[in-house]
Coordinates of C-alpha atoms and ligand atoms in Angstrom, one line a residue:
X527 CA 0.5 24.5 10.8
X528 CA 0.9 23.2 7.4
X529 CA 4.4 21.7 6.5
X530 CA 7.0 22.7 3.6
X531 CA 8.2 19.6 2.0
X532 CA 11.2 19.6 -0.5
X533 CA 10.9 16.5 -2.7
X534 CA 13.9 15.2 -4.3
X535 CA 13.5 12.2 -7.7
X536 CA 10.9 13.4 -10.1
X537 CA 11.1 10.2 -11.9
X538 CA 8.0 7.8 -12.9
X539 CA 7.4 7.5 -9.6
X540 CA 8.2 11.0 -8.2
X541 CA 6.8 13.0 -11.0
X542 CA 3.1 12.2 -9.9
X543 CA 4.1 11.9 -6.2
X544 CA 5.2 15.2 -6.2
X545 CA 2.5 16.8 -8.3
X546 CA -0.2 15.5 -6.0
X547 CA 1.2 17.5 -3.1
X548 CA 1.6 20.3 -5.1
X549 CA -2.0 19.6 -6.0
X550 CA -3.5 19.3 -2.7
X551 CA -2.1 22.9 -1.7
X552 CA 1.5 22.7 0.3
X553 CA 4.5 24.3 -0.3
X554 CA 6.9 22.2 -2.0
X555 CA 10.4 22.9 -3.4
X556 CA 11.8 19.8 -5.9
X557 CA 14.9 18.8 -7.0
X558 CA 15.4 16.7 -9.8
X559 CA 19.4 15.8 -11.1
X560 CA 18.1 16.7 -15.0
X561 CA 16.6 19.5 -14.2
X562 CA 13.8 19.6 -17.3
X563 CA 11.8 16.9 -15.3
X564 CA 10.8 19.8 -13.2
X565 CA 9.0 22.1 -15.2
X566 CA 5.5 20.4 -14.9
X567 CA 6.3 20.8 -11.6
X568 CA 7.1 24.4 -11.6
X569 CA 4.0 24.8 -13.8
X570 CA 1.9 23.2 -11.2
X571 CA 3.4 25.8 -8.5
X572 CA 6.1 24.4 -7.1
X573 CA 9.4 26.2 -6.1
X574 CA 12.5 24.5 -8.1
X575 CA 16.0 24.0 -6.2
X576 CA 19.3 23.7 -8.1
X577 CA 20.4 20.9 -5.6
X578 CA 19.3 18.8 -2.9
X579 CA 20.8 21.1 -0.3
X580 CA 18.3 23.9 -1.8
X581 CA 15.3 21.8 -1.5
X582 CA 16.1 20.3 2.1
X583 CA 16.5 24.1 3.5
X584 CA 13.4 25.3 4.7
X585 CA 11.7 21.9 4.8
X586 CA 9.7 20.4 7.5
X587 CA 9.9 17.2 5.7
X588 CA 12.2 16.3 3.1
X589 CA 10.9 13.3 0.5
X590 CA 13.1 11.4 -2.0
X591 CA 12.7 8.5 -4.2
X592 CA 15.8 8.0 -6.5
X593 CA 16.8 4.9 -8.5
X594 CA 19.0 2.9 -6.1
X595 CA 21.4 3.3 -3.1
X596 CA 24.1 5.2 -4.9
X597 CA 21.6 7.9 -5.5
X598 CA 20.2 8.1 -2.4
X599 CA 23.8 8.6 -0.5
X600 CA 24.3 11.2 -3.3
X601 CA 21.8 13.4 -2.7
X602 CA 22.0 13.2 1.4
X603 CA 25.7 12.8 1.7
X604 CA 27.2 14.1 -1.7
X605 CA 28.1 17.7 -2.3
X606 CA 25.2 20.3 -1.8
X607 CA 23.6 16.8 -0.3
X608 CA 19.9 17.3 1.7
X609 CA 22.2 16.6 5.2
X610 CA 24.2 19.8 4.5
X611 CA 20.9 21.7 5.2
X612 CA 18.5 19.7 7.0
X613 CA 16.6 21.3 9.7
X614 CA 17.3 20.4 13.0
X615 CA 13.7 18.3 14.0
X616 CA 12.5 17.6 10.3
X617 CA 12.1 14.4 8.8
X618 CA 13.4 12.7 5.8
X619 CA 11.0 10.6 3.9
X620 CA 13.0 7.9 1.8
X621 CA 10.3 6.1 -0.7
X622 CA 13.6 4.7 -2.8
X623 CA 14.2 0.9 -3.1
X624 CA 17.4 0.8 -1.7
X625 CA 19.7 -1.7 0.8
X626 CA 18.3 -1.6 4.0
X627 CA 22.0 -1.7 5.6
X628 CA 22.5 1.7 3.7
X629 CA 19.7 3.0 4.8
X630 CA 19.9 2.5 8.6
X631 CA 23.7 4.0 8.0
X632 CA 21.8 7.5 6.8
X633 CA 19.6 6.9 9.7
X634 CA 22.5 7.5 12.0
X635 CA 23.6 10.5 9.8
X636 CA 20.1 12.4 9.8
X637 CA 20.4 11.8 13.7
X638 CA 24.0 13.6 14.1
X639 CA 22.0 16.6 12.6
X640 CA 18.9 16.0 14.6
X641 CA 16.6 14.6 12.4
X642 CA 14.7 11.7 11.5
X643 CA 14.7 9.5 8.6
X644 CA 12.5 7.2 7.9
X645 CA 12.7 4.4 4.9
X646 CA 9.1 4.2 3.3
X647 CA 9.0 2.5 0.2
X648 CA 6.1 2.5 -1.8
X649 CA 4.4 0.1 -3.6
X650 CA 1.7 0.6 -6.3
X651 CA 4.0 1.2 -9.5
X652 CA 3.2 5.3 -11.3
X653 CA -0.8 4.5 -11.9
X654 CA -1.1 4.1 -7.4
X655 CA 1.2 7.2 -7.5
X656 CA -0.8 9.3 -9.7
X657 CA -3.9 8.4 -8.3
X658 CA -2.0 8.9 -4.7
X659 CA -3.2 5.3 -3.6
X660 CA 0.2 4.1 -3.0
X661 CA 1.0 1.5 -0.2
X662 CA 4.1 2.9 2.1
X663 CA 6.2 0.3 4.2
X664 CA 7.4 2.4 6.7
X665 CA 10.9 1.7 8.9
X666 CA 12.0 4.2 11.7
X667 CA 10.9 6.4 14.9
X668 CA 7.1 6.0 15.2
X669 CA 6.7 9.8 16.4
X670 CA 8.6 10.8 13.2
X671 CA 5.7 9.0 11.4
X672 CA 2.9 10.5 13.0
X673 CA 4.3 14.1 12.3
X674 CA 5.0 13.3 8.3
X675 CA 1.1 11.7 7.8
X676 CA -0.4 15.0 7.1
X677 CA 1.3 14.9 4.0
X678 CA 1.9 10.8 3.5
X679 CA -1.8 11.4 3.0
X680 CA -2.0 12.5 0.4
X681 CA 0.4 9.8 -1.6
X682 CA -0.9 6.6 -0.6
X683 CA -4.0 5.0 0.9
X684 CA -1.9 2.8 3.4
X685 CA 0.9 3.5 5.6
X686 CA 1.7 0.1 7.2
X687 CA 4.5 0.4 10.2
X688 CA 7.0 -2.4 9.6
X689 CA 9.3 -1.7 12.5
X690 CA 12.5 0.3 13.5
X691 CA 14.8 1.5 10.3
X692 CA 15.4 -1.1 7.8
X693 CA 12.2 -2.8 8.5
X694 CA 9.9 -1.1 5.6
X695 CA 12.5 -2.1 3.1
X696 CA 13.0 -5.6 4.4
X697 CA 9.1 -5.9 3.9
X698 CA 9.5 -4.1 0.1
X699 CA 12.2 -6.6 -0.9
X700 CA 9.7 -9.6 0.5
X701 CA 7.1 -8.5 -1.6
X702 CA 8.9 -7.3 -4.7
X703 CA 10.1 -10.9 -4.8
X704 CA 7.0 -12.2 -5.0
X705 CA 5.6 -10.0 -7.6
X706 CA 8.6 -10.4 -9.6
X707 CA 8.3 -14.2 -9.5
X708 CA 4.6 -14.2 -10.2
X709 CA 5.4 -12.4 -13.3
X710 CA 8.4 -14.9 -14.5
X711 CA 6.5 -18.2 -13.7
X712 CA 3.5 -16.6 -15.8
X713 CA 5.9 -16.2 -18.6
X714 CA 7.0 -19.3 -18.4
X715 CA 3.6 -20.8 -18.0
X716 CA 1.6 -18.8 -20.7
X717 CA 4.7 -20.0 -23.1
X718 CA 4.5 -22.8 -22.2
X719 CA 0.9 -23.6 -23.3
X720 CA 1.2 -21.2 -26.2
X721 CA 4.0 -23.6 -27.7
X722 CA 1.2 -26.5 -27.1
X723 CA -1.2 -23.9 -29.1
X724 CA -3.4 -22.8 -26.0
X725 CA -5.1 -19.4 -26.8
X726 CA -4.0 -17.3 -24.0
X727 CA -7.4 -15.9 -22.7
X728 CA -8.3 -19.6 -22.2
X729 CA -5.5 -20.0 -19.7
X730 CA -5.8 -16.8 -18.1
X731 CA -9.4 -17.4 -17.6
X732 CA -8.9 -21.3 -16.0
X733 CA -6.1 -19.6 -13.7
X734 CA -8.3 -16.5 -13.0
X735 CA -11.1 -19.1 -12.1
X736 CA -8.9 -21.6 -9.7
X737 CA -6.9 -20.6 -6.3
X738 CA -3.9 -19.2 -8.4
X739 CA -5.9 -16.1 -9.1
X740 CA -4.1 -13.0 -8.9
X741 CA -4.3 -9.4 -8.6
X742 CA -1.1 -8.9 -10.5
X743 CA -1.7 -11.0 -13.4
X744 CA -5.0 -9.8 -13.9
X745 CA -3.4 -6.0 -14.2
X746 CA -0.3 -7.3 -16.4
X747 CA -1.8 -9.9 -18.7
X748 CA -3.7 -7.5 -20.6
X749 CA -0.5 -5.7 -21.4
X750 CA 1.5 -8.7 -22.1
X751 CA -1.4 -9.8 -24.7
X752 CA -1.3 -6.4 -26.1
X753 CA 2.7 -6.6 -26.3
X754 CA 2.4 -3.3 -24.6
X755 CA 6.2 -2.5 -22.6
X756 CA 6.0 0.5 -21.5
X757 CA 7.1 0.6 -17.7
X758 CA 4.7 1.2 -14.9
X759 CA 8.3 -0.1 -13.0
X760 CA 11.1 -0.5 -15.3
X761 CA 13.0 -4.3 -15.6
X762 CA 16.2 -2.8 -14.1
X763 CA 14.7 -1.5 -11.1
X764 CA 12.6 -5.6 -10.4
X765 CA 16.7 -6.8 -10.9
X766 CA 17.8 -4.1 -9.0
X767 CA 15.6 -5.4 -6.5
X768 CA 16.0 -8.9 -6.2
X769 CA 19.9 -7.8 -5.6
X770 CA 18.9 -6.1 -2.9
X771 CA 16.7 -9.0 -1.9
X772 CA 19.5 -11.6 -1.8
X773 CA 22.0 -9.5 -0.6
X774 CA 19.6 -9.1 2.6
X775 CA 18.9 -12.4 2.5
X776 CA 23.0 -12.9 3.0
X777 CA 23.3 -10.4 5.7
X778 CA 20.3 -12.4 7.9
X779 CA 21.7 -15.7 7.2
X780 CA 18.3 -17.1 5.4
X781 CA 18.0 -19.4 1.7
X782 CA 16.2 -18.1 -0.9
X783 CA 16.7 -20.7 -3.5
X784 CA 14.0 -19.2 -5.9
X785 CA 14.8 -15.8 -5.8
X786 CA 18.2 -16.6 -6.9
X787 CA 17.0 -18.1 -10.3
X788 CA 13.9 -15.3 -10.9
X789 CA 16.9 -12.8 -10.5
X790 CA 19.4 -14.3 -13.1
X791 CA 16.1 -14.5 -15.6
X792 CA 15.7 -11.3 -15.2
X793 CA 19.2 -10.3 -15.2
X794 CA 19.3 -12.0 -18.9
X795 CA 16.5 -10.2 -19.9
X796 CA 18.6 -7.0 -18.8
X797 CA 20.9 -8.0 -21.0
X798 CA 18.8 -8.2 -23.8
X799 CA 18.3 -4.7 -23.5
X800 CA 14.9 -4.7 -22.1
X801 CA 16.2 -2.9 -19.0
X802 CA 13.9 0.0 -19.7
X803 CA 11.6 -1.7 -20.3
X804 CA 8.4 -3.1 -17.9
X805 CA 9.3 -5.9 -15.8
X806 CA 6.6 -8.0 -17.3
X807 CA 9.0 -7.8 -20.4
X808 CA 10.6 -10.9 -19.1
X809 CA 7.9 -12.6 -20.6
X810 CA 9.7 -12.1 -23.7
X811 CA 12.4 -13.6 -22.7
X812 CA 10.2 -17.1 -22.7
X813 CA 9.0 -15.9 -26.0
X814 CA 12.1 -15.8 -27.7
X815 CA 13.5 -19.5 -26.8
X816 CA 10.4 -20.7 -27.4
X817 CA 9.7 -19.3 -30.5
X818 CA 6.1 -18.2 -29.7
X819 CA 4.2 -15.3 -28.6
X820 CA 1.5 -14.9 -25.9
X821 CA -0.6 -12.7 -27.6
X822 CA -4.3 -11.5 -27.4
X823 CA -6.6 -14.0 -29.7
X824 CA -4.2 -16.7 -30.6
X825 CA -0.5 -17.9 -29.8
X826 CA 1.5 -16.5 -32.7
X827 CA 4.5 -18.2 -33.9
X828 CA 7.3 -16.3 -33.8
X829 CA 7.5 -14.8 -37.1
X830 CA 4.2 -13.1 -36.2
Ligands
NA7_2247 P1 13.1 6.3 -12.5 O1 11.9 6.7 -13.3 O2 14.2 5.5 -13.1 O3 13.7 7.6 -11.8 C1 14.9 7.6 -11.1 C2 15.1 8.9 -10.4 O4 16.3 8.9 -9.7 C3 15.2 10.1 -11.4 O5 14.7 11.3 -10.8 C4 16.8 10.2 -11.5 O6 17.2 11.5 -11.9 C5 17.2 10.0 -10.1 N1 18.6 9.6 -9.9 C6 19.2 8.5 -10.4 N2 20.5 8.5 -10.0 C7 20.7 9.7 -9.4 C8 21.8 10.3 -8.8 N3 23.0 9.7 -8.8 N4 21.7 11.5 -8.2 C9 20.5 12.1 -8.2 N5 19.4 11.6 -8.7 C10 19.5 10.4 -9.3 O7 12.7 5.4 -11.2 P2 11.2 5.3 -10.5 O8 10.7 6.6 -10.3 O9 10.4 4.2 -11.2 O10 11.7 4.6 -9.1 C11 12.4 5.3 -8.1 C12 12.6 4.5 -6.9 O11 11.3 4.0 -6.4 C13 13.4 3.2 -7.1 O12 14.2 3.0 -6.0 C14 12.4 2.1 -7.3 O13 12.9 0.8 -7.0 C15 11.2 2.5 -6.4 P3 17.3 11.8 -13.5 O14 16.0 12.2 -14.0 O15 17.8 10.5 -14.2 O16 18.4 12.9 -13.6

């Protein structure tokens, strides 16, 4: 029988999420704090709620994917919260980037109302969400998982079980600290050989040629030539991350020596005011103590 999903965040990430559900046919109620961001949703067909408790009512499986663990607790636990409502046997999909320790603590809520929640972040940025070609990282009951795939389908083209709760944001926070250094050391790299009047494309095409090939920089590079900043993930949420990332890396007792300086960089570039910002903004950072620009064609001094 096909499942009612309420879906709560219609951010970058949620907006497309949520349209692609509506898209392939079920019945989903959203919930979004401002509530304009839901009317291409209720354009699209689905059913708006006035509050989380609303849109976790009927729902087989509720969805969210907020900014950070303060949002998350508000919508489940605040007033007209998802757990005032939940269904007894539903699951809760959380696709937020949030502290694993909160998260297994709403674990342990959902279940004192009889339901599962699962943490399943994503990882892909808003072009893998509107394409629904995400990658989930999924923490929790395994049997909970099986019964939400018939609509995790639709949003991702992997669903990779990490472990019990916790685990799928343990592996996000792993792997957002390696993009988010990949993308500071090629800022300082690229400036690097800029200031020593290297033409950009020549360096991206001896790295793109040798072992330190990447994925990443081969998606971001183009956009950092172009000087094109408009987030796919936004700066605040990468240092919101790497928080996260060595807070867990307190809590299990482990060193992550380089972590802790990619975070303060990207905690200055915050404070620039590049929070909103994509992450690959830090690049400017470089840029401006330098006093050069990786740009497309040449490296432009920086009154260019
Ligand atoms: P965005 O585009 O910054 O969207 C954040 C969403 O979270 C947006 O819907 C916000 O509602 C919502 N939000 C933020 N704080 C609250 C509170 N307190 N209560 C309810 N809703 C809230 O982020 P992304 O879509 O890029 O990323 C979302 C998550 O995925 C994040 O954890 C990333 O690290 C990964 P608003 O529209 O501002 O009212």
């Amino acid at each position: 029988m096909e499942q009612s999903v309420g879906f709560i965040g219609l951010g970058l990430m949620g907006q497309p999420m949520a349209l692609n559900l509506v898209r392939a046919g079920l019945h989903v109620t959203v919930y979004n704090r401002t509530p304009e961001k839901a009317e291409p949703l209720a354009r699209a067909g689905a059913k708006v709620a006035s509050s989380p408790a609303e849109a976790a009512r009927e729902a087989d499986v509720v969805m969210i994917i907020v900014s950070d663990s303060a949002a998350v607790e508000e919508v489940a636990l605040g007033k007209n919260g998802l757990l005032e409502t939940v269904r007894p046997g539903s699951v809760i999909v959380d696709s937020s980037t949030i502290s694993p320790v909160v998260s297994r603590r709403l674990a342990c809520h959902a279940a004192g109302k009889q339901a599962s929640w699962l943490d399943a972040p994503v990882t892909g940025s808003k072009h893998g969400a509107a394409q629904g070609e995400l990658t989930f990282m999924i923490g929790g009951d395994p049997g909970a998982l099986e019964r939400v795939m018939p609509v995790l389908r639709f949003l991702g083209k992997k669903h990779i079980y990490c472990g019990r709760n916790g685990a799928g944001l343990a592996a996000k926070l792993s792997q957002n600290v390696m993009q988010a250094a990949m993308v500071e050391v090629f800022g300082e790299a690229f400036v690097a050989a800029a200031k020593a009047g290297v033409k950009p494309e020549a360096l991206l095409e001896v790295v793109q040629s040798s072992l330190a090939r990447s994925g990443l920089i081969d998606f971001k590079a183009p956009f950092v030539f172009r000087g094109d900043f408009s987030p796919y993930f936004s700066l605040k949420l990468m240092h919101k991350d790497l928080e996260l990332a060595m807070e867990q890396a307190y809590v299990q007792n482990v060193s992550m020596p380089a972590a802790a300086v990619v975070k303060e960089v990207y905690a200055a570039a915050k404070a620039q005011g590049k929070g909103d910002l994509d992450y690959a903004a830090v690049v400017t950072f470089f840029e401006e103590l330098a006093g050069v620009k990786v740009r497309g064609g040449q490296a432009a001094g920086s009154g260019a």
